[in-house]
Short mmCIF file of C-alpha atoms in Angstrom, two decimals:
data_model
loop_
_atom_site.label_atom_id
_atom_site.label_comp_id
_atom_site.label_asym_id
_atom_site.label_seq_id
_atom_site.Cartn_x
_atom_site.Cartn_y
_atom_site.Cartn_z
CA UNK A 121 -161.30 -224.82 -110.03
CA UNK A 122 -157.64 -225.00 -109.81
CA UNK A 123 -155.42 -222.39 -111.06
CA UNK A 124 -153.24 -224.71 -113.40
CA UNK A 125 -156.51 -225.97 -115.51
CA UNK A 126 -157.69 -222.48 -116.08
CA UNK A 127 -154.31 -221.19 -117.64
CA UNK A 128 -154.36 -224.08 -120.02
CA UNK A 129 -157.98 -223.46 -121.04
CA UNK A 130 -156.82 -220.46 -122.28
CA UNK A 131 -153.05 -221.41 -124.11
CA UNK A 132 -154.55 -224.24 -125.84
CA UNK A 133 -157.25 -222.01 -127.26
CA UNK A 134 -154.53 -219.28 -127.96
CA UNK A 135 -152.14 -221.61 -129.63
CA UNK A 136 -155.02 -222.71 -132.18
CA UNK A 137 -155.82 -219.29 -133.11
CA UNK A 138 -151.88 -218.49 -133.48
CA UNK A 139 -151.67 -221.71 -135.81
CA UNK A 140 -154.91 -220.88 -137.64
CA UNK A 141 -153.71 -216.81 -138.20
CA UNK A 142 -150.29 -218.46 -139.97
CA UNK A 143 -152.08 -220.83 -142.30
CA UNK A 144 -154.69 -217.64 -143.15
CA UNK A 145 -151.92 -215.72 -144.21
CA UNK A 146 -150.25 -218.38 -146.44
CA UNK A 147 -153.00 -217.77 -149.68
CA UNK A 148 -152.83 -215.11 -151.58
CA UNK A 149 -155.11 -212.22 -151.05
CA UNK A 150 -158.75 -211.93 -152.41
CA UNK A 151 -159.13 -210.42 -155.88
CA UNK A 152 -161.22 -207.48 -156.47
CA UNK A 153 -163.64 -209.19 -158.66
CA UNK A 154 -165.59 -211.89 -157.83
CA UNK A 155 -162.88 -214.97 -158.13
CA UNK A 156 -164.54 -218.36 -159.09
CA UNK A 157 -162.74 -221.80 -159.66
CA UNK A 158 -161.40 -222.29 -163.64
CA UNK A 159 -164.85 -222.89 -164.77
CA UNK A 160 -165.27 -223.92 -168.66
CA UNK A 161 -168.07 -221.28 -169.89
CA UNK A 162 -168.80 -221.14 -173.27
CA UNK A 163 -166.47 -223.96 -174.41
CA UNK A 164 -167.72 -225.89 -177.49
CA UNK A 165 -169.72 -222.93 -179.12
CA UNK A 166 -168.46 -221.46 -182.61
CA UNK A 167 -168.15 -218.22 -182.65
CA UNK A 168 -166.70 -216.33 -185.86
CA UNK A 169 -164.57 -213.18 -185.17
CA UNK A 170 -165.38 -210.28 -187.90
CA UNK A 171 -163.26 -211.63 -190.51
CA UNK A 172 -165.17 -214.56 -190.74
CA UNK A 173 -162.64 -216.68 -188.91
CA UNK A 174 -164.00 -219.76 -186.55
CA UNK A 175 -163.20 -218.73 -182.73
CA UNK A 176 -163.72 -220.77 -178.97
CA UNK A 177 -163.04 -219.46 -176.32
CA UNK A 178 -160.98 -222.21 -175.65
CA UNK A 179 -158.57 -220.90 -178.54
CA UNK A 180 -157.76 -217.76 -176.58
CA UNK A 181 -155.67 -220.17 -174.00
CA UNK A 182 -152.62 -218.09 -173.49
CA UNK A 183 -154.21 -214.93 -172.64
CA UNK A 184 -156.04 -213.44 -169.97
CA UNK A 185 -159.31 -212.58 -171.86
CA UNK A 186 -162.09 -210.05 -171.05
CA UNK A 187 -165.52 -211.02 -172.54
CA UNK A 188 -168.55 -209.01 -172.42
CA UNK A 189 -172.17 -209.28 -174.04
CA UNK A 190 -173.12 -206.10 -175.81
CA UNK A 191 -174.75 -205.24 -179.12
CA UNK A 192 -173.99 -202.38 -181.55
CA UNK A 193 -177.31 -200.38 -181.87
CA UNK A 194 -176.60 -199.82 -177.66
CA UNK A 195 -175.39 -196.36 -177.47
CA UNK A 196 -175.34 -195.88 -174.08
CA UNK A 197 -173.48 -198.53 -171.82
CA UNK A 198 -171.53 -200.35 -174.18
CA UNK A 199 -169.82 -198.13 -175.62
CA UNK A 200 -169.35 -196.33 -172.13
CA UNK A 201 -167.86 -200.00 -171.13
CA UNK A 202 -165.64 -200.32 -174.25
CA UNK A 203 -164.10 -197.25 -173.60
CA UNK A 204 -163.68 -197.96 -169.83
CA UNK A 205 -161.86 -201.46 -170.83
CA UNK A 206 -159.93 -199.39 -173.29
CA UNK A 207 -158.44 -197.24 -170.80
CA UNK A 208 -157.74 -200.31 -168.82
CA UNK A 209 -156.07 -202.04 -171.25
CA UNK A 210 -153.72 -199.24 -171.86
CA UNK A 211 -152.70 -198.78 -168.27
CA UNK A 212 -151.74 -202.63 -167.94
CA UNK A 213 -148.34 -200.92 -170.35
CA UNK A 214 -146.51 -204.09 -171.51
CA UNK A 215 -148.90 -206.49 -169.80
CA UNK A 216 -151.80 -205.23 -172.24
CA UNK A 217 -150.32 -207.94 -175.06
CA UNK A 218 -151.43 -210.43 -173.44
CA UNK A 219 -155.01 -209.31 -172.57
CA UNK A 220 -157.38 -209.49 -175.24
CA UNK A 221 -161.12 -207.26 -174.84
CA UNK A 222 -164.16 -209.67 -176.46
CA UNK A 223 -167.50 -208.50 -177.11
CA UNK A 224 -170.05 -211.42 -178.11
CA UNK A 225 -172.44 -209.68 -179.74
CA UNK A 226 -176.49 -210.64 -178.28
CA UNK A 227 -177.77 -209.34 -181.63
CA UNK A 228 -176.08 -211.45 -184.45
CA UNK A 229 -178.91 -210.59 -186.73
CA UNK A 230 -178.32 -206.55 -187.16
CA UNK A 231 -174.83 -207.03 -186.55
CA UNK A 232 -172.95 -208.12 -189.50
CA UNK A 233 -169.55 -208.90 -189.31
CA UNK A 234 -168.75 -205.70 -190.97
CA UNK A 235 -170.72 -203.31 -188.23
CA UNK A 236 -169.39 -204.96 -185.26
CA UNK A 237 -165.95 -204.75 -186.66
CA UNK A 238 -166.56 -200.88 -187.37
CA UNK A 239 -167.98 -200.55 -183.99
CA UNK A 240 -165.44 -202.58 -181.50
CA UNK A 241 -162.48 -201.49 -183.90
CA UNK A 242 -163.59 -197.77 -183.17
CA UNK A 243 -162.98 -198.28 -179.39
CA UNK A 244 -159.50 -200.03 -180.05
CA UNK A 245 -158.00 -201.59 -182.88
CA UNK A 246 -157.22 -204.36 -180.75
CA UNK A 247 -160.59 -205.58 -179.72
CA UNK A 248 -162.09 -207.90 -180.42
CA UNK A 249 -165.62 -208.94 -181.58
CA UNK A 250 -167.31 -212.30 -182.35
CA UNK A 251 -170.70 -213.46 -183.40
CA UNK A 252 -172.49 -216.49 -182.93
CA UNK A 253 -174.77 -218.19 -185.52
CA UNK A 254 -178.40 -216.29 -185.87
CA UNK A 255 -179.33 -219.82 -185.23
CA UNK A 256 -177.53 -220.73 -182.38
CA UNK A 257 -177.68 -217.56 -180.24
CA UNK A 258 -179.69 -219.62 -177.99
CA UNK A 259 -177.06 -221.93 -177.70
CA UNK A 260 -174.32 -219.71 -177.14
CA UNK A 261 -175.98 -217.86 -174.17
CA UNK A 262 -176.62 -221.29 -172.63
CA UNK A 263 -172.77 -222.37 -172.86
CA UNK A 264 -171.94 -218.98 -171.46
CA UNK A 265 -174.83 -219.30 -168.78
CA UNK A 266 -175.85 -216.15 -170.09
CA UNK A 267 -179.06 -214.36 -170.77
CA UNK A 268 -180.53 -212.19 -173.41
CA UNK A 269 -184.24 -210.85 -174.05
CA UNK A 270 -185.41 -209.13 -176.91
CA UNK A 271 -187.88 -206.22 -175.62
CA UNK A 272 -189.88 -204.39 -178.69
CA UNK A 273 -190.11 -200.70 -178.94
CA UNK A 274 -193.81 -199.79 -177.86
CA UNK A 275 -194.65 -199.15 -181.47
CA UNK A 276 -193.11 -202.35 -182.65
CA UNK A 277 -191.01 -201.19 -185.42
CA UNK A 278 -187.90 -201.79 -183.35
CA UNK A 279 -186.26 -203.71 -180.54
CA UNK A 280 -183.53 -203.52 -177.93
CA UNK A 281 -181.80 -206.57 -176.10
CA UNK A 282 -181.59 -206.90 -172.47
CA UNK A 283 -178.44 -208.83 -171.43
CA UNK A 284 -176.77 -209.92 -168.49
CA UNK A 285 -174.41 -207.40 -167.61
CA UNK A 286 -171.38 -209.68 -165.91
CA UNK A 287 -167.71 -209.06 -167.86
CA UNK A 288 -165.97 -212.51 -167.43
CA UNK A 289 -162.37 -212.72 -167.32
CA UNK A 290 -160.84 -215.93 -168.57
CA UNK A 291 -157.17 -216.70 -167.43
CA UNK A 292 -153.98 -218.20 -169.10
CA UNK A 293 -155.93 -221.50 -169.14
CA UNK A 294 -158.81 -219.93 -170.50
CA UNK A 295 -160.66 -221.09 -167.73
CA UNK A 296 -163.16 -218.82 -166.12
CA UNK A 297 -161.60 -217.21 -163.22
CA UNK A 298 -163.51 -213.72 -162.52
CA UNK A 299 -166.53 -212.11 -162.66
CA UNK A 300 -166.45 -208.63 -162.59
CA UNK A 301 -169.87 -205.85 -163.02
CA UNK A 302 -169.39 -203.44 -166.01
CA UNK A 303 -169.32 -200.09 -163.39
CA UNK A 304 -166.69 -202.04 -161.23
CA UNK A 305 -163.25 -199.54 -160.52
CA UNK A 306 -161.54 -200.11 -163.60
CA UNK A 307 -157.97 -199.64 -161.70
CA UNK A 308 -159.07 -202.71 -159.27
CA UNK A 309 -159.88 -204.84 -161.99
CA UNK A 310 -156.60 -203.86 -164.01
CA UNK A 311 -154.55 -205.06 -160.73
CA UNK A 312 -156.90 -208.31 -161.11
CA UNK A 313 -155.62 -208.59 -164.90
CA UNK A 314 -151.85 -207.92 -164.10
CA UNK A 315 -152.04 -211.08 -161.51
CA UNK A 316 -153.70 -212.98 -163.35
CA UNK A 317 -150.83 -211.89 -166.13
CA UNK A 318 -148.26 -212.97 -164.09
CA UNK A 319 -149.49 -216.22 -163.33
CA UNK A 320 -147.51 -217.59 -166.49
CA UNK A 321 -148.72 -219.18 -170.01
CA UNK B 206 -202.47 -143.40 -148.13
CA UNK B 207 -201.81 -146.88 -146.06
CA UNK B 208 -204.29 -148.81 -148.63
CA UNK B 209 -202.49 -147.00 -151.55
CA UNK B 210 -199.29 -148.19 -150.28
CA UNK B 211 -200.34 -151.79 -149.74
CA UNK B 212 -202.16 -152.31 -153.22
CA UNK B 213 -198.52 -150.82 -154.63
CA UNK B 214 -196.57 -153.21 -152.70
CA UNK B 215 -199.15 -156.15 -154.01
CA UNK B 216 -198.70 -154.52 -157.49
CA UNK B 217 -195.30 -154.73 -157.26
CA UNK B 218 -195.48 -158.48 -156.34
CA UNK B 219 -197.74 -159.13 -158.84
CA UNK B 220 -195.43 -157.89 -161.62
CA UNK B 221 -192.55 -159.63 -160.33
CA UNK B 222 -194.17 -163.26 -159.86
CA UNK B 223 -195.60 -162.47 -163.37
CA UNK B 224 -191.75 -161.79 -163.98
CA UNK B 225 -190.54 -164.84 -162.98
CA UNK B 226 -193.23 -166.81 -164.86
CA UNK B 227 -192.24 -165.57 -168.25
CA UNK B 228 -188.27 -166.16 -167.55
CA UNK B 229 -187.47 -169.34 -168.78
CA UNK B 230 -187.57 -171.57 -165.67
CA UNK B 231 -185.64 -174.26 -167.05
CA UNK B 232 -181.63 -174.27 -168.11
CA UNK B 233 -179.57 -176.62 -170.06
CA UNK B 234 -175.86 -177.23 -169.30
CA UNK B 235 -173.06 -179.79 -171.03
CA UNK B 236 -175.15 -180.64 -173.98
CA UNK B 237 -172.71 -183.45 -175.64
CA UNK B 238 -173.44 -186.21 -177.48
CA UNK B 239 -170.42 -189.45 -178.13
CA UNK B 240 -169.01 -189.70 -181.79
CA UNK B 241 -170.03 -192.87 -183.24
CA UNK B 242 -168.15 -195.66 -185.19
CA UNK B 243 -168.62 -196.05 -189.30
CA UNK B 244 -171.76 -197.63 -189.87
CA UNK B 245 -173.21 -196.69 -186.24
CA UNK B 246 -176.40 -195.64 -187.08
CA UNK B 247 -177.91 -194.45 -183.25
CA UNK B 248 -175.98 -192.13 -181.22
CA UNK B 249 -176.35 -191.21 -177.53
CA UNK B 250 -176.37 -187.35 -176.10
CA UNK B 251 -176.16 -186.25 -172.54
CA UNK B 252 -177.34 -182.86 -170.68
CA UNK B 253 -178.22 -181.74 -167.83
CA UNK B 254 -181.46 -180.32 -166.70
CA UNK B 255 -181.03 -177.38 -164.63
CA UNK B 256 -184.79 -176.36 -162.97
CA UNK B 257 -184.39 -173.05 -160.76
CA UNK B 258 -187.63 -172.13 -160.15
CA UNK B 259 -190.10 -173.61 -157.38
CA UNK B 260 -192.69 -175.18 -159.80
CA UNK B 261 -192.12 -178.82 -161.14
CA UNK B 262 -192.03 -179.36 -164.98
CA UNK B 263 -192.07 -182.24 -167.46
CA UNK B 264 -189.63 -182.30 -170.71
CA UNK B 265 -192.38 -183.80 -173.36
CA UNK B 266 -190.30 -184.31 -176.07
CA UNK B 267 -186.62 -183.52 -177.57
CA UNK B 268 -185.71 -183.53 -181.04
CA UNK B 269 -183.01 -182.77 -183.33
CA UNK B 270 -182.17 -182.29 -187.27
CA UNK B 271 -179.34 -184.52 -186.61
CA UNK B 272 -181.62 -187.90 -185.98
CA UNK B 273 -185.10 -188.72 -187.55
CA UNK B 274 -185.96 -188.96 -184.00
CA UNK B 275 -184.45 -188.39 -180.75
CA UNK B 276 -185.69 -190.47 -178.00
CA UNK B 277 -185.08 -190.23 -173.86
CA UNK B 278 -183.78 -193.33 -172.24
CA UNK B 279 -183.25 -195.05 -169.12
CA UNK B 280 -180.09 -197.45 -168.98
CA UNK B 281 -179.84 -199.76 -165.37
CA UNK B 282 -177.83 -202.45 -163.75
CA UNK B 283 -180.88 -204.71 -162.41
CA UNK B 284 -180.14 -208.31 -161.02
CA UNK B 285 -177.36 -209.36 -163.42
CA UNK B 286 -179.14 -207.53 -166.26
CA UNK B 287 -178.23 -204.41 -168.10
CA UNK B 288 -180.95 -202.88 -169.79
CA UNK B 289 -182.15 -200.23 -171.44
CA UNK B 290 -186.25 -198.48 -171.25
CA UNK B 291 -187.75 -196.18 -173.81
CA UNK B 292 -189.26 -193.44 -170.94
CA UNK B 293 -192.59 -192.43 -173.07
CA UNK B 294 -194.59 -190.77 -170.88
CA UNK B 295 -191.94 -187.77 -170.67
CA UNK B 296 -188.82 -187.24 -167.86
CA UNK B 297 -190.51 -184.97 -164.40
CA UNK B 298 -188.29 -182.26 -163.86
CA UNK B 299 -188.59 -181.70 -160.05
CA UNK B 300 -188.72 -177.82 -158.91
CA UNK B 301 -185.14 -176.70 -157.69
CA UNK B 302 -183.23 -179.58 -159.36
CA UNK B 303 -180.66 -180.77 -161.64
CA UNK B 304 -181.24 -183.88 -163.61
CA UNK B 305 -178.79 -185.07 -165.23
CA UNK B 306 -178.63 -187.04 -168.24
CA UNK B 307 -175.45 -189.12 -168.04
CA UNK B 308 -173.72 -192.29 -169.18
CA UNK B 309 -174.93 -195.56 -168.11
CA UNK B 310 -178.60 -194.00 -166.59
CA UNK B 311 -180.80 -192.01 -168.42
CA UNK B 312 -179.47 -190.15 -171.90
CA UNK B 313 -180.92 -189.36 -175.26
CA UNK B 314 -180.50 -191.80 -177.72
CA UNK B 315 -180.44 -190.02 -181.39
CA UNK B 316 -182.36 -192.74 -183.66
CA UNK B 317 -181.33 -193.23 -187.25
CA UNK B 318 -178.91 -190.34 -187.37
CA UNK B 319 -178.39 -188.13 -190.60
CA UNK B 320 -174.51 -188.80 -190.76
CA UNK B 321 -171.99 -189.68 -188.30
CA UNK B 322 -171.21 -187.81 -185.09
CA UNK B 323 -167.66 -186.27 -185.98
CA UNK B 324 -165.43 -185.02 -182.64
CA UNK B 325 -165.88 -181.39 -183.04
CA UNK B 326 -168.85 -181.15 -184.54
CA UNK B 327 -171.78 -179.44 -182.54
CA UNK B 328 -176.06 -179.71 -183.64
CA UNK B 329 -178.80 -178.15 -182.01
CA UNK B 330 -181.28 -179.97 -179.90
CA UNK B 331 -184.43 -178.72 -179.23
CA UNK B 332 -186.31 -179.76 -175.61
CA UNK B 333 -189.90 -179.12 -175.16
CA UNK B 334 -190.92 -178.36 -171.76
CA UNK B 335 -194.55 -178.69 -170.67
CA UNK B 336 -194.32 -175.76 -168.84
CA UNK B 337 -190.95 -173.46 -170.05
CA UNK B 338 -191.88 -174.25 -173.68
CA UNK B 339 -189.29 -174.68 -175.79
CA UNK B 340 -185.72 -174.68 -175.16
CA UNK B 341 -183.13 -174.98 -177.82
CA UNK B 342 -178.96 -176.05 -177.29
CA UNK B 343 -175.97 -177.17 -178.71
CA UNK B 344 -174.92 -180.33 -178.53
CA UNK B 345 -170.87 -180.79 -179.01
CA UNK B 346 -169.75 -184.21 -179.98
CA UNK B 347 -166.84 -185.25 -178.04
CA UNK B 348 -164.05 -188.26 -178.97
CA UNK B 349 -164.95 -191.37 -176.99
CA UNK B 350 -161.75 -190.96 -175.50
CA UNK B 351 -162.71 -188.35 -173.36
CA UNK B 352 -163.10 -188.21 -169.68
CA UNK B 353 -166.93 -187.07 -169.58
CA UNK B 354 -167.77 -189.68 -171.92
CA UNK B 355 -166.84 -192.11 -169.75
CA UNK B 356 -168.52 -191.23 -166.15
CA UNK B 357 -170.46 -193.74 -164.66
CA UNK B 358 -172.81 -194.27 -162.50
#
């Protein structure tokens, strides 16, 4: 094999890789949480917030908005993931006004509007926490591709709620654009919030 | 005078081992519990389980005058899901170990609790051991602003 063919085996190779390294570098780099493409969760559902006021999700277009499923008889994780958001939220500094925190409660039924208030006010006056009909919790989880199970205590008097666990953060758009797990490094997702921030109303 | 000194030496072992057994083999360390919102009525408590001795033991039950009943847990992460187990047939201390009872895995959740859980305040909490017996310990309720409120797993 001649000399000439074998150099330009290798250039032509070498110059693809060189053109495919500068259109790599173009996009933006990955976020920490899992980034997924402006999906529409939970649009359509009515939610009420606890002053009785009709929410969407699709109302909170404008902000970047964290939503979570929790419940307030859970003493353990959610409030250990309120308070984790909380200290989040305050080290976004100015950036913070324009993230809101959501819990949708999974337990409509013991939570009135009055003890969810109590509860997600406790973590942060600015929190936020909405309901869905007793009737149409079904309905909600579906829009939100979301689960919840209802396990009874062994002696039946009481019950707690498994959930799915996934925090989704809406963007400007209030389209889906992250999915983030509630133990995930809270500074990592904050850098995820001020990008998404920045991206403009 | 060889047999004397042997049967002292196994006396002597003999009263120590029967030492050791009476200590309390079991130690509790950071009892804390989270203050709870108006109108909360469960609470969750955290300690750790300190087992210094070579024999394993069981904690049985734990209660406390400041809920009508005070019930170990098990919180997890599990394919998507977070939830929460009621552990009933009592938490296996393992000899020479340290469990810990933390946020977001396994903690105490205080059921139907007498009033609120003030920052400041402190209760007691009494464990029962299968083995050590009882064990009794302040719990001090701490602001849910504080750092080892929030440790996770």
């Amino acid at each position: 094999m001649s000399k000439h063919f074998s150099l330009r085996a290798i250039a032509l190779p070498l110059l693809a890789a060189v053109a495919l390294m500068s259109a790599c570098s173009a996009p933006p780099p990955p976020f920490n949480a899992t980034e997924v493409p402006g999906l529409k969760y939970g649009y359509g559902v009515e939610l009420t917030d606890t002053d009785d006021k009709p929410r969407r999700i699709e109302d909170f277009r404008g902000n970047v908005t964290v939503v979570f499923f929790g419940f307030t008889r859970c003493p353990d994780v959610c409030p250990t993931t309120l308070m984790r958001l909380r200290q989040m939220r305050a080290s976004l500094g100015a950036a913070a006004t324009d993230v809101k925190v959501v819990l949708i409660s999974v337990d409509p039924e013991r939570d009135t509007a009055d003890a969810l208030r109590a509860y997600v006010k406790h973590f942060d006056p600015s929190f936020i926490g909405l309901r869905s009909d007793t009737k149409n919790l079904e309905g909600m989880l579906r829009a939100f591709h979301s689960v919840a199970v209802r396990v009874p205590a062994a002696d039946g008097s009481d019950y707690t709620i498994d959930h799915s666990s996934s925090i989704f953060v809406y963007d400007r758009k209030a389209e889906l654009r992250l999915l983030a797990e509630p133990n995930m490094d809270m500074t990592l997702l904050a850098a995820d919030l001020r990008r998404l921030v920045a991206e403009g109303k | 005078m060889r047999n004397a000194f042997v049967s002292s030496l196994f006396a002597a072992f003999c009263l120590l081992t029967s030492v050791a057994d009476a200590a309390p083999g079991i130690a509790l360390e950071g009892g804390r519990a989270r203050e709870t919102a108006p109108g909360q009525t469960v609470g969750a408590g955290y300690v750790t389980i300190i087992n210094a001795t070579a024999t394993p033991d069981r904690l049985l039950r734990v209660a406390s005058p400041a809920a009508a009943e005070v019930q170990i847990h098990d919180t997890s992460m599990q394919n998507g899901m977070m939830q929460m187990r009621l552990i009933t047939a009592g938490l296996s201390i393992p000899a020479n170990a340290r469990v810990e009872l933390k946020p977001g895995s396994m903690h105490l959740m205080l059921v139907r609790l007498a009033k609120p859980l003030v920052t400041g305040n402190s209760f007691p909490v009494t464990f029962e051991f299968e083995r050590s017996g009882r064990l009794v310990t302040q719990f001090t309720v701490e602001s849910t602003g504080s750092a080892s409120a929030t440790e996770h797993r």
